[in-house]
Coordinates of C-alpha atoms in Angstrom, one line a residue:
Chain S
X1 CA -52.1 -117.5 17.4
X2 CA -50.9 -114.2 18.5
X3 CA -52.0 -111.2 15.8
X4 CA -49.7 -108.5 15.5
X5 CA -48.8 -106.7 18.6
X6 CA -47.1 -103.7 18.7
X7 CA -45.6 -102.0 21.7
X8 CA -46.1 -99.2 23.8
X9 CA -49.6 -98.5 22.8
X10 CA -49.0 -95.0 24.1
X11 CA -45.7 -92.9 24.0
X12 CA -45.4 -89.6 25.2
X13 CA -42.2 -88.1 24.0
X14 CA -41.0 -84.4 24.6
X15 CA -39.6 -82.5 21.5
X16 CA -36.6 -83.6 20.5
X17 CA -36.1 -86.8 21.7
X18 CA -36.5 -90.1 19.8
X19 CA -39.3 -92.4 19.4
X20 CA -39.1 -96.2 19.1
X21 CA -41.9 -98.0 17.8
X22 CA -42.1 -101.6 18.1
X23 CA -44.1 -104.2 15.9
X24 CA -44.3 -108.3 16.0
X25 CA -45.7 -109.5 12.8
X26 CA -48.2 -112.7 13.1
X27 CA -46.4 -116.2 13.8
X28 CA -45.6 -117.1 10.1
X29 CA -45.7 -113.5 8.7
X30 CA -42.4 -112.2 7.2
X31 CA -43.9 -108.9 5.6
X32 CA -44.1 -105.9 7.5
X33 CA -45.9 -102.6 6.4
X34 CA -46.3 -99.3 8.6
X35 CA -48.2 -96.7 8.1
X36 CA -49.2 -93.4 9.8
X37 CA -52.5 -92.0 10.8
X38 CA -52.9 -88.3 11.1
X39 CA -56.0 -86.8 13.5
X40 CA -59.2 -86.8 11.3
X41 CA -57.3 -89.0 8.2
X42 CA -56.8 -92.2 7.0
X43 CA -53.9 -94.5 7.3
X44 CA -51.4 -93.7 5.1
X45 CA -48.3 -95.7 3.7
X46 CA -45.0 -95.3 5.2
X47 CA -42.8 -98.3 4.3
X48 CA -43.1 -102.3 3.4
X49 CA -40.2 -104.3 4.5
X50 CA -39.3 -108.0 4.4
X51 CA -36.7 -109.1 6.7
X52 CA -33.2 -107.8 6.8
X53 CA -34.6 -106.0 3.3
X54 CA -36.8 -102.4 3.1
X55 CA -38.6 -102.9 0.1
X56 CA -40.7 -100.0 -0.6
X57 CA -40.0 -96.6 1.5
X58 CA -41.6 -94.1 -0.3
X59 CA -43.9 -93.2 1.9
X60 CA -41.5 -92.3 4.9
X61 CA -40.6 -88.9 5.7
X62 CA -36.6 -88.3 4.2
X63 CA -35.2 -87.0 7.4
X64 CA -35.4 -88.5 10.9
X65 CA -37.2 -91.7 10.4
X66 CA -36.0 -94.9 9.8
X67 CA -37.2 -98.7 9.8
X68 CA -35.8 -102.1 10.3
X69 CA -36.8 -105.4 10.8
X70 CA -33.9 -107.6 11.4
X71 CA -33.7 -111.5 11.0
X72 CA -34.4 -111.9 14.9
X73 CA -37.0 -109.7 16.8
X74 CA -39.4 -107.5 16.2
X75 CA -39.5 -104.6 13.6
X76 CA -38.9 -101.2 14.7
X77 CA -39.8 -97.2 13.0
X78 CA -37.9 -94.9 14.6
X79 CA -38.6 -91.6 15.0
X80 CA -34.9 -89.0 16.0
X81 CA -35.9 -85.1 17.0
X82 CA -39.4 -85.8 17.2
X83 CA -41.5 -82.9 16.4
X84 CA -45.3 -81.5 17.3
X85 CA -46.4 -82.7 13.8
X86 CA -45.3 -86.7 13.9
X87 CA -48.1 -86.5 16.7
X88 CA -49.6 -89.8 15.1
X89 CA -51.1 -93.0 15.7
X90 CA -48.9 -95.6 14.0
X91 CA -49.9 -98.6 12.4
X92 CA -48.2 -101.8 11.8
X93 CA -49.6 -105.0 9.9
X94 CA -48.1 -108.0 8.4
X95 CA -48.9 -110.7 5.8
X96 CA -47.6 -114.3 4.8
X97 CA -44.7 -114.9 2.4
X98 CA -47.7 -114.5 -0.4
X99 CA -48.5 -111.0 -1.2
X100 CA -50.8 -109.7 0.5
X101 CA -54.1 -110.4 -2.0
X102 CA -56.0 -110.0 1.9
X103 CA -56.2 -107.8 3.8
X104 CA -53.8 -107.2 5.9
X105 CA -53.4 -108.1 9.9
X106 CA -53.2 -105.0 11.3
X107 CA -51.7 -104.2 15.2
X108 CA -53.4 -101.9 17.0
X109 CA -51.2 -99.0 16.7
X110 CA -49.0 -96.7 18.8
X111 CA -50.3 -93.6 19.6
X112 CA -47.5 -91.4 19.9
X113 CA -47.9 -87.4 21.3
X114 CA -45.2 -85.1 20.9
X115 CA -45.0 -82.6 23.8
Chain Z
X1 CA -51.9 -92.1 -8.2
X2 CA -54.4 -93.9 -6.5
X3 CA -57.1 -91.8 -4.4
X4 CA -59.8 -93.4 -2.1
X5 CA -62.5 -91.0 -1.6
X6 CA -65.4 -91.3 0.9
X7 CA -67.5 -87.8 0.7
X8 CA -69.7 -88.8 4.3
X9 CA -67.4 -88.1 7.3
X10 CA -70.4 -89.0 9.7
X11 CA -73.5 -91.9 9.1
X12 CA -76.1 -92.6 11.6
X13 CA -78.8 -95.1 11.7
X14 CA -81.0 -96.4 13.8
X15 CA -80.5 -100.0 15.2
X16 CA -81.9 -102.9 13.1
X17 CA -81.8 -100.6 10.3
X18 CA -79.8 -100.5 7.1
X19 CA -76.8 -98.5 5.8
X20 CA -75.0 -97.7 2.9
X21 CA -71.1 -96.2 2.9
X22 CA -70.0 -94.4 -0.1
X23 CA -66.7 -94.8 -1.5
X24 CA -65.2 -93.6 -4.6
X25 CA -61.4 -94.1 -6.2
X26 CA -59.3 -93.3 -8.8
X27 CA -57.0 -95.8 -10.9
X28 CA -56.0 -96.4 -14.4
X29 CA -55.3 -100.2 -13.2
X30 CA -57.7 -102.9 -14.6
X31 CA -56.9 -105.4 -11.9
X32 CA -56.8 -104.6 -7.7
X33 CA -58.6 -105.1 -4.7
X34 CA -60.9 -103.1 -2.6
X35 CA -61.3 -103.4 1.1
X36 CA -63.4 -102.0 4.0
X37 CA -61.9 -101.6 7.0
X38 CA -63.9 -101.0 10.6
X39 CA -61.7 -98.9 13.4
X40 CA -64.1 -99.4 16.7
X41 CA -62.7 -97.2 19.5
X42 CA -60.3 -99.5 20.5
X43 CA -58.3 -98.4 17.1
X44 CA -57.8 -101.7 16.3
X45 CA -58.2 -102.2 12.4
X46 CA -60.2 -104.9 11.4
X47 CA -61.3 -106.2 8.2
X48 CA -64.7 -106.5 7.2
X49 CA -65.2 -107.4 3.2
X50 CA -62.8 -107.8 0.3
X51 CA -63.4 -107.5 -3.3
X52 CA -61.2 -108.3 -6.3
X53 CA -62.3 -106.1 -9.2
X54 CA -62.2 -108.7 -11.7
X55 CA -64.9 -110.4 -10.4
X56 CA -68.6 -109.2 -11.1
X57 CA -70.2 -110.6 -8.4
X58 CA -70.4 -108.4 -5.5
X59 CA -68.9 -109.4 -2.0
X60 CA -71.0 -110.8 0.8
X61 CA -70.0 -111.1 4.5
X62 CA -73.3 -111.7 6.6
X63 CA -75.0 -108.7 7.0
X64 CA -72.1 -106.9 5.0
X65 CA -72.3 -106.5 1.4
X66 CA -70.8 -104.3 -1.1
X67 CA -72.2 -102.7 -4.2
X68 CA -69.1 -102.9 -6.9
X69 CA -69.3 -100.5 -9.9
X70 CA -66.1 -100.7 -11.7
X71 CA -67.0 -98.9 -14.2
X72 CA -67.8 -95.8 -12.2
X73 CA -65.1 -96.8 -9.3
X74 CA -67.4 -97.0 -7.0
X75 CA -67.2 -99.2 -4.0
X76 CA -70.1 -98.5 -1.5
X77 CA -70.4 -100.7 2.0
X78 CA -74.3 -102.1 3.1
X79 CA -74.9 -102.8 6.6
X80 CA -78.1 -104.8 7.1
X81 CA -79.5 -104.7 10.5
X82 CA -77.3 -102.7 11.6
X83 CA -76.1 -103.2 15.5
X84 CA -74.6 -101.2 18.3
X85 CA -71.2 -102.9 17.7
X86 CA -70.9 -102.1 14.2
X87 CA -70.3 -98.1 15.4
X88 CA -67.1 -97.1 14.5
X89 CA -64.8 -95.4 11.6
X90 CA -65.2 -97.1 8.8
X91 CA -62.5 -96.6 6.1
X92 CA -62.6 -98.0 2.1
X93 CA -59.5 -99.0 0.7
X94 CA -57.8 -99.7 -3.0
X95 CA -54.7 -102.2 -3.0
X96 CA -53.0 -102.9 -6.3
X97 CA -53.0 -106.2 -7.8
X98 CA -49.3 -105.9 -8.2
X99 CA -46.4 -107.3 -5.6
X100 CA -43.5 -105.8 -4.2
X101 CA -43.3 -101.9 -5.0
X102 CA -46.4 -100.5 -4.7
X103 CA -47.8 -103.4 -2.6
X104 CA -49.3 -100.6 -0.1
X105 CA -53.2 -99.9 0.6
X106 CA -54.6 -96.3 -0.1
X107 CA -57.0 -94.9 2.3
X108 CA -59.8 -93.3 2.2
X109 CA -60.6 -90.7 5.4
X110 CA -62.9 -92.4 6.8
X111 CA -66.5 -92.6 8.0
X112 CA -67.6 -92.2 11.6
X113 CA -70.8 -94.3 11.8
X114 CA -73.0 -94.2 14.5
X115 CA -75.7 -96.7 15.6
X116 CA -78.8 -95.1 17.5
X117 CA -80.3 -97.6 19.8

């Protein structure tokens, strides 16, 4: 059993240009969470989403990110006019139908750099 | 809001030796869980121990254990005997016991531990 896999591991984009950051929840998972880790911090919450539904986004920045995760295929943060400061590794993880009283199954991030 | 605090950026310890994380939070919530993770260089995040705060009786994972003071929100990490593979960044976290909003993990920053050989 696949755990979650997210895709690329690293992205180099140039300023300006978008960022597409792709996550595969485990085979049986239909709760997706990203979050965002800053240089020298801890993960920090972005959003929660179930499929075809964002349920908590109070974590994501207002302007020029968005996430979806549609009925078919994988779930996706994207990232328009990225900037020097969404330098970031991001982290996707997923859990069964059940909340997630566990830990979650985390992927092992994107590491995206902003030229 | 929750806060995860963990006041030791950097650990070392010798190999076969033991260690103890700290890890402090914040919460007005009577019922959540608490969770180390371990983030080896490979970034992957991987879970070592889980504890749900109602329960008294701390949480035990082979030579991981955890020292549970709700009362002081404190939420510290023992490595026994310790190993080369357990180096890595080591980060507490608080989850609340609720579902759907607010179903997110806080953070702490982390601590880098190192294993001399």
């Amino acid at each position: 059993n696949a755990g979650v896999m997210q895709n690329p591991r690293h992205l180099v984009r140039r300023r300006g240009q978008e960022a597409r950051l792709r996550c595969s929840p485990m085979k049986g998972h239909s709760h997706v969470y990203w979050y965002r880790q800053l240089p020298e911090e801890g993960l920090k919450f972005m959003v929660y989403l179930q499929k075809e539904n964002i349920i908590d986004e109070s974590g994501m920045p207002k302007e020029r990110f968005s996430a979806e995760f549609p009925k078919e295929g994988p779930s996706i943060l994207r990232i328009q006019q990225v900037v020097r400061g969404d330098s970031a590794a991001y982290f996707c993880a997923s859990s069964p139908t059940a909340p997630a009283h566990y830990g979650y199954t985390f992927g092992s991030g994107t590491r995206l750099t902003v030229v | 809001a929750q806060t995860v605090t963990q006041s030791q950026p950097e650990m070392s310890v010798q190999e076969a030796e033991t260690v103890t994380l700290s890890c402090t939070y914040d919460t007005s919530e009577s019922d959540y869980y608490l969770f180390w993770y371990k983030q080896p260089p490979s970034r992957q995040m991987i879970l070592v121990i889980r504890q749900e705060a109602y329960k008294q009786q701390n949480a035990t994972e082979n030579r991981f254990s955890v020292n549970f003071q709700k009362a002081a929100k404190s939420f510290s990490l023992k490595i026994s005997d310790s190993q080369l593979g357990d180096a890595a960044m080591y980060f507490c976290a608080y989850r609340t016991y609720t579902s759907g909003t607010g179903n997110q993990f806080y953070f702490g920053t982390g601590t880098s531990l190192t294993v001399i050989p």
